[in-house]
């Protein structure tokens, strides 16, 4: 469509000014993404130096660099082990897990148009807990050990995702039916897990409760690799389809009239968000809060355009989890507080500040 | 010709809502769909944008509706629903930019921005560009939604009760805007409309739906006669002209409510 002279003549300068302001707004969002990424790198750089082993900053960095330039410096083998086998993958996993959980939450909130949607309010996490509890109760821990818990938690999450799909498919795939199906599953898995705990031994009960706290104690390079792979495949897809989430914010019918295949989009995005969540929490246990609140913090600060919201939520999530884990390892050292407890203590004050300061509607 | 509908039929489960609807729509034409509540106006509009899947034939620009790829359809038909959904955390400019979704891949070009800001100017809502959608009035919001639909560059614009939430001034503004944009862009508009006075004044032709069937069609001046209004709405009405403009004055209900 070409605009006639009359149409643009209204105030051409005003149009150009609006375009400039919009470009500047996008520029500010890009800068915010850059700053968040820089903050994560900086904090990660500090986090690897924290710990109860008493290594100095230079010892830590010499240990890190020695792997890249072998033989160039002499390095304490103990420092090498502590940094490479205990700390580094934990820090990287915190970044990946925080990023993944937050982007999963942002995706679910967008595709369901619901500010309360997250992997935890929709039963994906309670299914994982159920899976872990079953493994802890049923499989002798000496036989399969951790792998059994991980696999059981992972598949229980995906079964919950499939059940949400099945239940809402029956009712026509609306956002509301998906949310309701998720809530039903959350309560169902919660009840079954409670029953399992009630019937279990004290040790089993303790193991389940500890799993539910969420922790980064059990990270490894392999687990980092798995989560990285899942994120590497799924995150680019949701970023590329960000316009679809924007259109869905206008309602299903407007989205459809804008060319979005609504049911298909909702199904694929819910599956991706569930897969990301499952691949993280099967290793960590329940780390709540990040998936729910990181997108809200981002929306308050940067607005609702999903082209920026998704990545920025991921970065905020990574920052919160990294900060929470760093504090969890240090404030009561040598006792390490489960990170699932810490995330809420870190994130809530920040969220409350933005929530109370920005009075206009942001959702 | 922009649209040709032949023998369109649609049922919700067993209940037939639309039956044997046929009409055509030409360039520069505003077609009003009138009829009492529940006669199938909204359903017809949803059928024309493939939100519902009817039986029969709907051709838009000579191509069957079912043959369109979803993005291609979004570049051909735009829809402004009656219930206004709120875009979350988005400002007016971002909402209108959404209309470019079927055209852009990821980033917004300068040409897109020129078109969108031009459309804001055309609809007189430039000053609202950076306001949140929740912070503008009902009339302004309706203009935002129409702007969003128009930057899709559709051949066919579908509107469901575009004036139902507006005061009289905004009703006139929105209706004359729709009519002039349709003429300028040489596109066609089909709107469901309750207000017979606005329909008579701003639509080039009307189709009258009653129990899911077209019972009358034609230019509003000859169509909207008291017997038809009584038959369709069960209301005795006075129809006339004042200052060259048509008016319809409903006087009183007649007969039982068995329509």
GROMACS .gro file of C-alpha atoms in nm, chain A residues 250-259, chain B residues 41-52 73-85 99 142 144-161 190-192:
model
   58
  250UNK     CA    1  -0.382  -0.954   2.124
  251UNK     CA    2  -0.601  -1.261   2.162
  252UNK     CA    3  -0.628  -1.584   1.965
  253UNK     CA    4  -0.850  -1.450   1.690
  254UNK     CA    5  -0.644  -1.141   1.617
  255UNK     CA    6  -0.331  -1.357   1.624
  256UNK     CA    7  -0.490  -1.592   1.374
  257UNK     CA    8  -0.591  -1.302   1.151
  258UNK     CA    9  -0.227  -1.191   1.166
  259UNK     CA   10  -0.124  -1.527   1.022
  404UNK     CA   11  -2.314  -1.165   1.177
  405UNK     CA   12  -2.003  -1.238   1.381
  406UNK     CA   13  -1.999  -1.599   1.264
  407UNK     CA   14  -2.003  -1.481   0.902
  408UNK     CA   15  -1.707  -1.251   0.963
  409UNK     CA   16  -1.511  -1.530   1.130
  410UNK     CA   17  -1.585  -1.759   0.836
  411UNK     CA   18  -1.444  -1.500   0.596
  412UNK     CA   19  -1.114  -1.482   0.788
  413UNK     CA   20  -1.095  -1.863   0.820
  414UNK     CA   21  -1.118  -1.842   1.200
  415UNK     CA   22  -1.412  -2.077   1.143
  436UNK     CA   23  -0.416  -1.473   0.407
  437UNK     CA   24  -0.303  -1.225   0.673
  438UNK     CA   25  -0.169  -1.005   0.390
  439UNK     CA   26  -0.506  -1.025   0.214
  440UNK     CA   27  -0.772  -1.017   0.487
  441UNK     CA   28  -0.757  -0.816   0.811
  442UNK     CA   29  -0.996  -0.852   1.102
  443UNK     CA   30  -1.096  -0.608   1.376
  444UNK     CA   31  -1.292  -0.803   1.638
  445UNK     CA   32  -1.563  -0.659   1.856
  446UNK     CA   33  -1.418  -0.760   2.191
  447UNK     CA   34  -1.106  -0.551   2.233
  448UNK     CA   35  -0.820  -0.753   2.366
  462UNK     CA   36  -0.004  -0.549   1.172
  505UNK     CA   37  -1.078   0.129   1.813
  507UNK     CA   38  -0.557   0.178   1.697
  508UNK     CA   39  -0.713  -0.157   1.608
  509UNK     CA   40  -0.823  -0.030   1.268
  510UNK     CA   41  -0.474   0.113   1.205
  511UNK     CA   42  -0.327  -0.225   1.302
  512UNK     CA   43  -0.557  -0.397   1.052
  513UNK     CA   44  -0.488  -0.146   0.772
  514UNK     CA   45  -0.109  -0.177   0.789
  515UNK     CA   46  -0.157  -0.543   0.707
  516UNK     CA   47  -0.233  -0.398   0.360
  517UNK     CA   48  -0.545  -0.612   0.322
  518UNK     CA   49  -0.765  -0.630   0.017
  519UNK     CA   50  -1.057  -0.707   0.248
  520UNK     CA   51  -1.112  -0.544   0.585
  521UNK     CA   52  -1.350  -0.721   0.823
  522UNK     CA   53  -1.496  -0.526   1.114
  523UNK     CA   54  -1.723  -0.661   1.385
  524UNK     CA   55  -1.936  -0.383   1.534
  553UNK     CA   56  -1.739  -0.584   0.534
  554UNK     CA   57  -1.876  -0.485   0.870
  555UNK     CA   58  -2.130  -0.624   1.110
   0.00000   0.00000   0.00000
